[in-house]
Short mmCIF file of C-alpha atoms in Angstrom, two decimals:
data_model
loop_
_atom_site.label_atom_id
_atom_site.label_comp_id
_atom_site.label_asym_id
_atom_site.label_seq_id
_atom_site.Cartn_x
_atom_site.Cartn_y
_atom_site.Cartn_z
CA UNK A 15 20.31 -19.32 5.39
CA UNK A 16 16.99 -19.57 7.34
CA UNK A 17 17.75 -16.37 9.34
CA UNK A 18 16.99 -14.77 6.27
CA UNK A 19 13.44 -16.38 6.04
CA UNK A 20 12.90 -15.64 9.29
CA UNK A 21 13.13 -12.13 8.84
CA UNK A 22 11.37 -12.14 5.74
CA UNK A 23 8.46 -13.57 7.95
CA UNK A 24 8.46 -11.16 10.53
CA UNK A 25 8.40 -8.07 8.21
CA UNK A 26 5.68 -10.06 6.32
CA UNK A 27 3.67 -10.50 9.48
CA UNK A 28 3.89 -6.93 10.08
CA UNK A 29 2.90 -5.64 6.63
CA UNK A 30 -0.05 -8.23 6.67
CA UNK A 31 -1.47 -6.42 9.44
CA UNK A 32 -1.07 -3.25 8.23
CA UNK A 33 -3.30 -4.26 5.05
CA UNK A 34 -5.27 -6.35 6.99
CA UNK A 35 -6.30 -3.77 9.00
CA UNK A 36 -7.68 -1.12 5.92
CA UNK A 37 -10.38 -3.60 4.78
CA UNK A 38 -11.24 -5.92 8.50
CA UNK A 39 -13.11 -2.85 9.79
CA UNK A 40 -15.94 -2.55 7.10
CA UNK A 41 -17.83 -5.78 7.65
CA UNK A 42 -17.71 -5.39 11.42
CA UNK A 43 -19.29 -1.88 11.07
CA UNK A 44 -22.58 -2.97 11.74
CA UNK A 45 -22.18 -4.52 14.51
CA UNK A 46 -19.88 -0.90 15.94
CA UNK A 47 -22.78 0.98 15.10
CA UNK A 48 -25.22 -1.31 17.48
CA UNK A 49 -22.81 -1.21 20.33
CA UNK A 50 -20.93 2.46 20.35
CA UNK A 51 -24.01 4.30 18.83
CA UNK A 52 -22.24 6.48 16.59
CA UNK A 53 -23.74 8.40 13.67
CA UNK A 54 -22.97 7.65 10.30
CA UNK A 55 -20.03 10.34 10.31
CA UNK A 56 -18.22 8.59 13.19
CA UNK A 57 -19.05 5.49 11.83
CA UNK A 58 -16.96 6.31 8.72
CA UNK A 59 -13.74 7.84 10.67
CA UNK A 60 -13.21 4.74 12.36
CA UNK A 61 -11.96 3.68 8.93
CA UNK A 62 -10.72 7.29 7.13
CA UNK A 63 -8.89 8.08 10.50
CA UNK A 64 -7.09 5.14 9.70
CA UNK A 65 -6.20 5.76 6.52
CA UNK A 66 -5.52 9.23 6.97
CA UNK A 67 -3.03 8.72 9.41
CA UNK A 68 -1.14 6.11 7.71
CA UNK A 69 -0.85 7.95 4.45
CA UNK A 70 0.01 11.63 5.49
CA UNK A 71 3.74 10.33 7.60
CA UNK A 72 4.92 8.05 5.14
CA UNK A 73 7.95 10.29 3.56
CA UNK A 74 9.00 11.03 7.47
CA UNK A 75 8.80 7.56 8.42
CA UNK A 76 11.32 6.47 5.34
CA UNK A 77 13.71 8.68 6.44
CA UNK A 78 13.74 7.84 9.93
CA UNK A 79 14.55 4.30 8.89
CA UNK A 80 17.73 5.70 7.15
CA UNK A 81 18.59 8.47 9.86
CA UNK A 82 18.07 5.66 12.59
CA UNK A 83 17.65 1.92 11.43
CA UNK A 84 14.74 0.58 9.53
CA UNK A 85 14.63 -2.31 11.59
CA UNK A 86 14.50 0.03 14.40
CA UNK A 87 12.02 1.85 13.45
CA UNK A 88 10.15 -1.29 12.05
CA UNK A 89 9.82 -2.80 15.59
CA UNK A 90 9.12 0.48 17.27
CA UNK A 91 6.09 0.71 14.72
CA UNK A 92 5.17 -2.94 15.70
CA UNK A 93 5.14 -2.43 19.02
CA UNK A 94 2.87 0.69 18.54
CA UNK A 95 0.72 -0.84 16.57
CA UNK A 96 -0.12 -4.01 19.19
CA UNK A 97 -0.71 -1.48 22.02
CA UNK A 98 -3.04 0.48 19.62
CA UNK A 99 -4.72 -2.68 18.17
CA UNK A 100 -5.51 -3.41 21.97
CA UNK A 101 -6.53 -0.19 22.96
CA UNK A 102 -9.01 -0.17 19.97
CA UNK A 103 -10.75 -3.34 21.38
CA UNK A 104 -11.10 -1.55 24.97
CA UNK A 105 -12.26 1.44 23.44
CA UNK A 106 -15.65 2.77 25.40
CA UNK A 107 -17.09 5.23 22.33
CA UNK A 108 -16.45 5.74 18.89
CA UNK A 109 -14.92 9.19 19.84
CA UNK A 110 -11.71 6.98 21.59
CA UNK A 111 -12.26 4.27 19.06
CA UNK A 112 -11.19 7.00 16.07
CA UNK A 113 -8.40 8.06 17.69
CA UNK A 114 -6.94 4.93 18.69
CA UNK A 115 -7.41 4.15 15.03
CA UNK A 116 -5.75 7.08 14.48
CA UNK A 117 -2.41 5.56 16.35
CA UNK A 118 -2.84 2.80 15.35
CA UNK A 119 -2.35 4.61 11.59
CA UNK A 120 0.68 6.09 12.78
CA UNK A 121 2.66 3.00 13.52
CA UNK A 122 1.58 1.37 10.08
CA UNK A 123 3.25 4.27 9.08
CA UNK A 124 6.39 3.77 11.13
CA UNK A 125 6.37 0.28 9.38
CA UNK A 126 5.16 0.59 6.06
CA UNK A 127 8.31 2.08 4.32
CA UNK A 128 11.13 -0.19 6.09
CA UNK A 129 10.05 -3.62 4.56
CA UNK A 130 11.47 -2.67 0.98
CA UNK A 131 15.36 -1.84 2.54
CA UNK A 132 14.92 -4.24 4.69
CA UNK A 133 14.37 -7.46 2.05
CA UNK A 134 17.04 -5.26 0.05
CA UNK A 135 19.70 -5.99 3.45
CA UNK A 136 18.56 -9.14 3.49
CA UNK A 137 18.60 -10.25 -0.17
CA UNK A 138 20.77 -10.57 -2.52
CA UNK A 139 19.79 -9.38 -6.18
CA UNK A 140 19.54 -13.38 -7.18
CA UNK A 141 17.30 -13.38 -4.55
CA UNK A 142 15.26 -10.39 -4.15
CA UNK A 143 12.61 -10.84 -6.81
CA UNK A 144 11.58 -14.46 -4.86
CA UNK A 145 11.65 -12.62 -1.55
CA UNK A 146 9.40 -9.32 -2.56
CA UNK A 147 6.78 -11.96 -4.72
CA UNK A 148 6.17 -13.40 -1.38
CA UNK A 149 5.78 -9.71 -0.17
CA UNK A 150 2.86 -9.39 -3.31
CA UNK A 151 0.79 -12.58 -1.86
CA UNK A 152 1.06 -11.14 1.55
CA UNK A 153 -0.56 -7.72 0.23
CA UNK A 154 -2.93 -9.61 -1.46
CA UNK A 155 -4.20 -11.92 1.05
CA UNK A 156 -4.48 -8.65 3.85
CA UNK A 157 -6.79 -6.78 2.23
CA UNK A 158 -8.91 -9.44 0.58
CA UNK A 159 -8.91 -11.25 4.04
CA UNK A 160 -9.79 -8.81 5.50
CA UNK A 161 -13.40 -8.69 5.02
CA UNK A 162 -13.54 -12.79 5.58
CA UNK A 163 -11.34 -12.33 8.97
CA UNK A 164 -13.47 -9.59 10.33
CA UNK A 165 -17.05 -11.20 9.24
CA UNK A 166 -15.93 -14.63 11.14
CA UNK A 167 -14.57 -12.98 14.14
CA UNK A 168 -17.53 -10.33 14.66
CA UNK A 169 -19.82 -13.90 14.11
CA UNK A 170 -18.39 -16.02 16.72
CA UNK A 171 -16.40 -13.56 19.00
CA UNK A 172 -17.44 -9.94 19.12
CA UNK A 173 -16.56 -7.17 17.00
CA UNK A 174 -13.46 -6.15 19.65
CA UNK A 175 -11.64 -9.20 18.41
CA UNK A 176 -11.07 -7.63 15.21
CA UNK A 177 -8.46 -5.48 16.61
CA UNK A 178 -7.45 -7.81 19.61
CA UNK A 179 -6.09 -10.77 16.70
CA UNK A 180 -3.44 -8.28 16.02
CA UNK A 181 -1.59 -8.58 19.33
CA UNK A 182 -0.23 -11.99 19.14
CA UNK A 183 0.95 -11.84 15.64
CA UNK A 184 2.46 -8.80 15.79
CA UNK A 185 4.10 -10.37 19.60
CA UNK A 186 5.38 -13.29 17.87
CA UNK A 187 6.67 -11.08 14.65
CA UNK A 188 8.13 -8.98 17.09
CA UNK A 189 10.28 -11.41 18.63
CA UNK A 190 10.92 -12.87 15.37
CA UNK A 191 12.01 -9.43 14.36
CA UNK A 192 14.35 -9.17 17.16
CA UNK A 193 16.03 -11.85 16.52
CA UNK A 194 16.68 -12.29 12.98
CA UNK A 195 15.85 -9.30 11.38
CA UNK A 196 19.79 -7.14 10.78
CA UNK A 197 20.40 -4.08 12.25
CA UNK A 198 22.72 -0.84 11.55
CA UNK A 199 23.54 2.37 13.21
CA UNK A 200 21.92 4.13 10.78
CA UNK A 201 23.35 6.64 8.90
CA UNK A 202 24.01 10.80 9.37
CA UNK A 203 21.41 11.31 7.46
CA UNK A 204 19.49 14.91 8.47
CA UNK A 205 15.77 15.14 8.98
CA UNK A 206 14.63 18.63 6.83
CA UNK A 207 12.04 19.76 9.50
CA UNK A 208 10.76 22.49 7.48
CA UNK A 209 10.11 19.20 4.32
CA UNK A 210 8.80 17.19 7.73
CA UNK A 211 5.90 19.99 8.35
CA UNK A 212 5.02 20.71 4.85
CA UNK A 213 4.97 17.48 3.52
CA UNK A 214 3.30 15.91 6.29
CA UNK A 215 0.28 19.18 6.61
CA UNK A 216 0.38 19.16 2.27
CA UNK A 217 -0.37 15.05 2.38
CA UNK A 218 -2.85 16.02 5.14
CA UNK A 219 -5.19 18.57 3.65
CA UNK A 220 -4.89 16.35 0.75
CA UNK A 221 -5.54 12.98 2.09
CA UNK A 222 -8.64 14.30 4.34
CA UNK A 223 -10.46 16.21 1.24
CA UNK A 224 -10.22 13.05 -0.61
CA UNK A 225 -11.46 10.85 2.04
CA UNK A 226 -14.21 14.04 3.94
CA UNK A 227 -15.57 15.53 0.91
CA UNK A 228 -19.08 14.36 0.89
CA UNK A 229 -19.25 15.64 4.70
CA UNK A 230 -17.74 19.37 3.99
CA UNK A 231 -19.21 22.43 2.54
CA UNK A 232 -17.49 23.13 -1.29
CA UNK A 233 -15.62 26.43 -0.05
CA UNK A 234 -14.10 24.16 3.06
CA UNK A 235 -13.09 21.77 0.26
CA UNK A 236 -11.74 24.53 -2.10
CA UNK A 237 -9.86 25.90 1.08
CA UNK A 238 -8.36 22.68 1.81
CA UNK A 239 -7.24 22.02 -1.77
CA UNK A 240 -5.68 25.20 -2.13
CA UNK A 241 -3.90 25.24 1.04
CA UNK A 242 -2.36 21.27 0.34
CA UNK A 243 -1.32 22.43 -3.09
CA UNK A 244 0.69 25.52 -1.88
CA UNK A 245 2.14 23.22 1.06
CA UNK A 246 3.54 21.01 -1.77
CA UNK A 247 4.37 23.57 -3.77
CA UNK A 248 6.58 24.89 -1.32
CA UNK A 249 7.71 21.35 -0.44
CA UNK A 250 8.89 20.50 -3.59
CA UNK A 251 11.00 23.71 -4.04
CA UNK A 252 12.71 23.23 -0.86
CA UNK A 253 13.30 19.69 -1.58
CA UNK A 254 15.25 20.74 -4.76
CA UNK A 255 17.37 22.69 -2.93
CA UNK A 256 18.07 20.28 -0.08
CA UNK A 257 20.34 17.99 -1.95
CA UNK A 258 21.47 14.85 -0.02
CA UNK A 259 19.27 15.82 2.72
CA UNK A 260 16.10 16.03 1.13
CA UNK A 261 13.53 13.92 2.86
CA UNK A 262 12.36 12.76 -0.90
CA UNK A 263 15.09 13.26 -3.21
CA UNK A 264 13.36 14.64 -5.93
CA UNK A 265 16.04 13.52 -8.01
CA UNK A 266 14.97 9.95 -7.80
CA UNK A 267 12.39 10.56 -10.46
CA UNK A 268 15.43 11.32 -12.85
CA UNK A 269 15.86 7.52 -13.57
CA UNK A 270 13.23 6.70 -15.83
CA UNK A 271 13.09 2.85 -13.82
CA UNK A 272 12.30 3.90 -10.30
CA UNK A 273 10.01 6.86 -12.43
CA UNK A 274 8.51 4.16 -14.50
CA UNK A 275 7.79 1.58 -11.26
CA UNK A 276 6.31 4.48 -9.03
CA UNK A 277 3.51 5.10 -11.70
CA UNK A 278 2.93 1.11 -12.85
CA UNK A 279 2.88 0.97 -8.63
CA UNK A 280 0.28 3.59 -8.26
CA UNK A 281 -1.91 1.96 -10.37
CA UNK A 282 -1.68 -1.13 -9.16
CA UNK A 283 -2.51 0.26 -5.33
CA UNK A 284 -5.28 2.27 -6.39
CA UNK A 285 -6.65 -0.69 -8.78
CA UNK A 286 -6.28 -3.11 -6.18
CA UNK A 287 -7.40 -1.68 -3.21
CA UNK A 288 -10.44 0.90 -4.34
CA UNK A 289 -11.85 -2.73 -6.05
CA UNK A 290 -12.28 -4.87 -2.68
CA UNK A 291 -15.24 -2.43 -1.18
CA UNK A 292 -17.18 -2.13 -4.40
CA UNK A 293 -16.97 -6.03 -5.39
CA UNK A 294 -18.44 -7.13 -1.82
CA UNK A 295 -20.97 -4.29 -2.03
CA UNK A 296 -22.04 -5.66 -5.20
CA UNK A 297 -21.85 -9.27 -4.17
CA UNK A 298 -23.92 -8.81 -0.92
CA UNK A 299 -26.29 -5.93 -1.50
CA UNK A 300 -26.40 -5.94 -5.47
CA UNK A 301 -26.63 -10.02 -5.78
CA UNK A 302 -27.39 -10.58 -2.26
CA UNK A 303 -24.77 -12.85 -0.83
CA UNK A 304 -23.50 -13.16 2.57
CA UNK A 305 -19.95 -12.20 3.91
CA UNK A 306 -18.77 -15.31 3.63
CA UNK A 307 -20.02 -16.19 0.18
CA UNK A 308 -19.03 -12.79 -0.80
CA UNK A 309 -15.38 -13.62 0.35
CA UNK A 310 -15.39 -17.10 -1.41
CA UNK A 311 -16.36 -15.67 -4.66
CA UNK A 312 -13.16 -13.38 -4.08
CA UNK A 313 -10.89 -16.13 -2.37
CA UNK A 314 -9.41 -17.10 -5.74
CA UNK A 315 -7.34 -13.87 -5.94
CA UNK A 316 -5.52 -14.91 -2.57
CA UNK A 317 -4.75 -18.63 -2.90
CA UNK A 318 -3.37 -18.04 -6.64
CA UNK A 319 -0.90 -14.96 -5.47
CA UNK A 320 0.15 -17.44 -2.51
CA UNK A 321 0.62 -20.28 -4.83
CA UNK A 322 2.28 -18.50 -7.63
CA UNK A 323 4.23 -15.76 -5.64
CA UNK A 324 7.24 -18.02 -5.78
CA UNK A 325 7.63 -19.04 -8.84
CA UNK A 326 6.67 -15.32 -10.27
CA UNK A 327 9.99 -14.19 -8.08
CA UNK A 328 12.24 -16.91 -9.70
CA UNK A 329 10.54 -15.76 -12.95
CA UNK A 330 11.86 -11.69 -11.97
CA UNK A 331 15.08 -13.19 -10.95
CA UNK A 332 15.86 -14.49 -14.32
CA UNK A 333 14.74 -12.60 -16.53
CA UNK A 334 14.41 -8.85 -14.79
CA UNK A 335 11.13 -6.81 -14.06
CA UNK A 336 9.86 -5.45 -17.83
CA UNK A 337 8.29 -8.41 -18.62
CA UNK A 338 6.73 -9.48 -15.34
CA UNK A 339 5.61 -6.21 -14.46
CA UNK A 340 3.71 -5.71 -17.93
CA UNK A 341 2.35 -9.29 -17.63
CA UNK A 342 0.71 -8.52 -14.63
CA UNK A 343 -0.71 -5.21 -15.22
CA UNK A 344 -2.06 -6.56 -18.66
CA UNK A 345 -3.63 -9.52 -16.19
CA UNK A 346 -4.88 -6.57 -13.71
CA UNK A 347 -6.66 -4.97 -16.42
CA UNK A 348 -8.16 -8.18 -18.03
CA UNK A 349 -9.34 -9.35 -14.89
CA UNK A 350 -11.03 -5.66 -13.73
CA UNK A 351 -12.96 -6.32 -17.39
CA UNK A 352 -13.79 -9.59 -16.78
CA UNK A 353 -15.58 -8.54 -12.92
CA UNK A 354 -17.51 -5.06 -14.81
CA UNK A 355 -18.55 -7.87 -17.64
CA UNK A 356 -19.87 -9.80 -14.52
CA UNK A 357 -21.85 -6.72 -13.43
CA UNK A 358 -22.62 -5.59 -16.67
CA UNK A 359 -24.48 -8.46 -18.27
CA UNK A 360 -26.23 -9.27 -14.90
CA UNK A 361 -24.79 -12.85 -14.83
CA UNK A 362 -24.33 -15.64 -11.95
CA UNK A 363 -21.98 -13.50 -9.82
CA UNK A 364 -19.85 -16.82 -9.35
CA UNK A 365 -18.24 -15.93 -12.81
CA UNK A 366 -16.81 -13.33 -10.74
CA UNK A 367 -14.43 -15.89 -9.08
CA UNK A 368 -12.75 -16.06 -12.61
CA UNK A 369 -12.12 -12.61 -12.72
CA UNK A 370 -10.64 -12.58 -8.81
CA UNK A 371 -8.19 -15.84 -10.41
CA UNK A 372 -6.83 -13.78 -13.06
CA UNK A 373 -6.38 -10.92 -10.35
CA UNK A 374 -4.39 -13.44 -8.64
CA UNK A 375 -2.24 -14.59 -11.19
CA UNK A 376 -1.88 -10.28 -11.31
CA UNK A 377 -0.62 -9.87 -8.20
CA UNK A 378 1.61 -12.56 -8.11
CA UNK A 379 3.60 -11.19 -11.25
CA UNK A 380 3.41 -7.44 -10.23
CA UNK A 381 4.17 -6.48 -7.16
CA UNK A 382 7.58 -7.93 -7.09
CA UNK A 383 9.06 -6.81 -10.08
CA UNK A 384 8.11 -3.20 -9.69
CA UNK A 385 9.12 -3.25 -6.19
CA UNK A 386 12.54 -4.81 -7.32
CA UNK A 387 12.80 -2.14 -10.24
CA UNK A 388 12.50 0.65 -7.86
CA UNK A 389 14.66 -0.12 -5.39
CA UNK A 390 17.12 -1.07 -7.99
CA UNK A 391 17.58 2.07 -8.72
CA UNK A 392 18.43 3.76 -5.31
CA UNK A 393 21.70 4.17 -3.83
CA UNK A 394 21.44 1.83 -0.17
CA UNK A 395 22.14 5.39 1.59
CA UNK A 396 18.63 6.71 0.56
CA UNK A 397 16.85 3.37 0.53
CA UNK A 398 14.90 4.66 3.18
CA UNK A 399 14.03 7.89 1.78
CA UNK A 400 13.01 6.03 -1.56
CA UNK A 401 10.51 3.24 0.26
CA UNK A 402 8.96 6.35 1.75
CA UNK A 403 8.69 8.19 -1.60
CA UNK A 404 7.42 4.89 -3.11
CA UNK A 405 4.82 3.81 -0.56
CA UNK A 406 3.37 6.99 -0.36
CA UNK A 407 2.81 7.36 -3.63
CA UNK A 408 1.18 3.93 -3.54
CA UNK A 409 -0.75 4.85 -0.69
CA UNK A 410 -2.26 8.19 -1.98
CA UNK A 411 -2.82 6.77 -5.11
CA UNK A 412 -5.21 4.35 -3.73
CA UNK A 413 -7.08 6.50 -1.43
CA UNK A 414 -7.36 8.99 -4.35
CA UNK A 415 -9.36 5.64 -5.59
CA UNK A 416 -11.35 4.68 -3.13
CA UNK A 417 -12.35 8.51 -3.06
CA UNK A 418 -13.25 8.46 -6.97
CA UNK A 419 -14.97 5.12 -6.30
CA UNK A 420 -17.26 6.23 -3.78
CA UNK A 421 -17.96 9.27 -5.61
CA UNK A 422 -19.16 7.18 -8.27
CA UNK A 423 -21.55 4.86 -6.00
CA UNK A 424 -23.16 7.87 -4.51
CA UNK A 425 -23.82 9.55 -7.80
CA UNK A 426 -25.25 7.11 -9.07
CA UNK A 427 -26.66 5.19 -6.64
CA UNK A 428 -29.96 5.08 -7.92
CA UNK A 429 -28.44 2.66 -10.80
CA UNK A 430 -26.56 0.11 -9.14
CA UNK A 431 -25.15 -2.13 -12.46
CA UNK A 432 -24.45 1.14 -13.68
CA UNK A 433 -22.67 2.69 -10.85
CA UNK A 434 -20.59 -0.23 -10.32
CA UNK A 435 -19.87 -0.67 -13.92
CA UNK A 436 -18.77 2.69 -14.26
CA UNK A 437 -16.71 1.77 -11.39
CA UNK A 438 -14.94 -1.24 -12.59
CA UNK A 439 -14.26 0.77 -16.45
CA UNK A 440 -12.65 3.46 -14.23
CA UNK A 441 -10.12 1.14 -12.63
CA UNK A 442 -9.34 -0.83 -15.72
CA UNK A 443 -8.31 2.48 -17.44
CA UNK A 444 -6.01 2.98 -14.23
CA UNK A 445 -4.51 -0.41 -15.12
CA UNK A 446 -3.82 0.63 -18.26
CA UNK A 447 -2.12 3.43 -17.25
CA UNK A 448 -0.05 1.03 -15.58
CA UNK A 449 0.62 -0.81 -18.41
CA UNK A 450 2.00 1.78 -19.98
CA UNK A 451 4.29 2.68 -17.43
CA UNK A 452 5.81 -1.13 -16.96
CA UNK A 453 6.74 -1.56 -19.98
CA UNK A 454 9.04 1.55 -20.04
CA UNK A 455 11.18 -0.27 -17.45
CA UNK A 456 14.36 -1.64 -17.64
CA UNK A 457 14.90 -4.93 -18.89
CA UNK A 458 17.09 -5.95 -16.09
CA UNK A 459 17.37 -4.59 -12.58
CA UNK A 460 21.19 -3.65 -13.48
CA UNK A 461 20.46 -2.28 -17.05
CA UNK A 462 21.08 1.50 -18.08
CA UNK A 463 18.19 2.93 -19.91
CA UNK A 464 17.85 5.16 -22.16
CA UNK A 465 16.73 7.55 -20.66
CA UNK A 466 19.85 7.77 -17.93
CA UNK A 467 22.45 7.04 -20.54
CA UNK A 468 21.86 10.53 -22.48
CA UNK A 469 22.80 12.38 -18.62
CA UNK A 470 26.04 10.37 -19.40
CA UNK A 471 28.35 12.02 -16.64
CA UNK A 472 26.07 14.16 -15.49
CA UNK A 473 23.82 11.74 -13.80
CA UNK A 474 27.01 10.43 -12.34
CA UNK A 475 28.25 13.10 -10.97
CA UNK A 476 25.00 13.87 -9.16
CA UNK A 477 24.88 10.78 -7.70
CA UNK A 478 28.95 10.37 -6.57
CA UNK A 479 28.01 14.32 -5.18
CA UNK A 480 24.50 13.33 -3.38
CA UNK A 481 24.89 9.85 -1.79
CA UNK A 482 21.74 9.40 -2.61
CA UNK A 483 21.30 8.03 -6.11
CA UNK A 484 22.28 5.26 -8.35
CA UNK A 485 21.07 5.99 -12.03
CA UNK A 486 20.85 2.43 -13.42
#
């Protein structure tokens, strides 16, 4: 039915701006910095307020979508984001430019967990694996066009326009959204306030060490640490003894698929989006390229994830997510060696371009099969609550790379094939790690591992006593 499609395209357009919208701002910086006058602190918040505010609510947000609609919730987050987006053009200093970046974080937020039960409502199994492969080639092509988007618009336009191309398309997704998107009444599910306000100050202290430690004095940092590790601490224990309510079921990580896909999907987030920065750093200031040749060299990764995306969800469909998965992380991890050779042996940077194919070809495999792997595995009750748990993890995970990436450029900044070397070995031991992880997943989307079949009746009767999980 094309209603389906329909939907699938508005929670695509809205996911697409989210990503979009992590990598756009860098290559306009420049041309902030010459207008607002900020110093090189405010200069970097306009992206790490961002980021901070879209990682730190993500459990909440999942559990909103199942306590009142995803596709409520969704929209609502759409909406927010469009006003932000053109509040953030209008913005007079760099002070109200942060914090309207900082809203604007908030509603990508809102929408970044409801996507996954969403194309779950939508799909059926059959059909899932086509429908989240199209969801990998959207993710793809937002953060690598990012940097293309943003150069061309802050070129011919003005560096406002950035922020101001996200109002139609999130108008138009909108009313797409209202339309064919389904809706529920959500269920009874409870809220946890006291799992709300640790989580959310635990991901916090967290997030903003990660992303503010250069800028912060080592006992602020050891502060902060301690203080987001006790939050969690605390979180974690009260989570176990929430039950059904949790707002992340701990007990998800009992079935070794949704387990398995949360650490293969880790990797792949932190692999995929701590690369973009470093490879056009290298390109342009390293091998001295423009933005745009920069983003050609790089363009392969894009056009192969949309060209492939399809037939890589058939490919899931048919056979289940093992295989996929580990294709694709094996790909992610050739094609991370195959850029650091690039870097390494000084070569014509164009033999990057080969590297950024094979990255395509990666996240056309990947992202759906893990995506339909975890989901899989969650009972449609806590869908929400398991897109939360999932995307944060993603998210976190790649900030916690992007941190460790910088790191590694300032350190050794006075070596630049070294530094990003070091950089690109780093990442391909993350997909490794990922590796590892995909191929302990099921073989089917339906299949019991081993893992879960040893619980026997005790994983069953946690999940017929929870509503919340499905052991597969």
């Amino acid at each position: 039915m094309a209603n389906r499609w329909a939907g699938l395209a508005a929670l695509l357009a809205g996911f697409f701006v989210i990503l979009l919208d992590t990598t756009i701002v860098a290559v306009a910086s420049p041309s902030i910095q010459t207008d607002l006058k900020p110093d090189v602190s405010g200069l970097f918040w306009v992206t790490a307020g961002y980021l901070l505010a879209f990682s730190v609510p993500l459990l909440v947000a999942g559990r909103l979508g199942d306590r009142y609609d995803p596709k409520r919730v969704f929209l609502v987050g759409m909406a927010g984001f469009a006003v932000a987006s053109a509040l953030c053009g209008l913005a007079p200093s760099v002070g109200w430019l942060v914090l309207f970046r900082a809203v604007q974080g908030l509603a990508a937020a809102a929408m970044a967990p409801q996507p996954l039960t969403l194309i779950r409502r939508l799909f059926d199994a059959d059909e899932r694996g086509r429908a989240l492969g199209a969801w990998g080639s959207v993710a793809a092509a937002g953060a690598l066009l990012g940097p293309v988007l943003g150069g061309l618009l802050t070129a011919a336009l003005d560096w406002r326009w950035i922020f101001w191309v996200n109002v139609p398309l999130c108008g138009v997704a909108l009313l797409m959204g209202l339309r064919w998107i389904p809706g529920s009444r959500g269920t009874a599910a409870q809220l946890d306030p006291l799992g709300a306000v640790t989580s959310t100050a635990g991901l916090g202290a967290l997030v903003w060490v990660l992303l503010a430690w250069r800028d912060i004095s080592a006992p602020a940092i050891v502060a902060a640490v301690a203080v987001a590790v006790a939050l969690l601490i605390v979180f974690a224990l009260h989570e176990r003894r929430m039950g059904p309510a949790a707002l992340a079921p701990l007990g998800l990580y009992r079935s070794a698929g949704y387990r398995a896909a949360s650490v293969a999907m880790a990797a792949l987030g932190t692999a995929f989006i701590a690369m973009a920065l470093p490879a056009m750093l290298y390109l342009q200031e390293v091998r001295g390229l423009g933005p745009m040749g920069a983003a050609l060299v790089m363009a392969p990764d894009a056009v192969v994830a949309a060209v492939l995306s399809p037939a890589a969800g058939r490919w899931v469909d048919r056979v289940g997510p093992r295989r996929p998965a580990t294709l694709g992380m094996v790909l992610l991890a050739a094609s991370l060696f195959l850029i650091g050779l690039v870097v390494v042996l000084e070569v014509d940077p164009w033999w990057m371009a080969l590297g950024a194919a094979v990255l395509g070809v990666a996240n056309a495999v990947a992202w759906s099969p893990l995506s339909v792997a975890a989901m899989a595995s969650v009972d449609a009750a806590a869908a929400g609550a398991a897109s939360g748990m999932f995307t944060a993890v993603r998210q976190v995970a790649a900030v916690t790379g992007v941190a460790v990436t910088g790191a590694v450029l300032s350190g050794l900044g006075s070596s630049p094939t070294l530094a990003f070397s070091v950089v690109f070995a780093v990442l391909a031991v993350v997909a490794i790690v990922g590796v590892i992880a995909a191929a302990r997943l099921p073989l089917t989307s339906t299949d019991d591992n081993a893992d879960v079949k040893m619980r026997g009746r005790r994983a069953s009767a946690y999940s017929a006593a929870s509503g919340v999980v499905r052991y597969r």
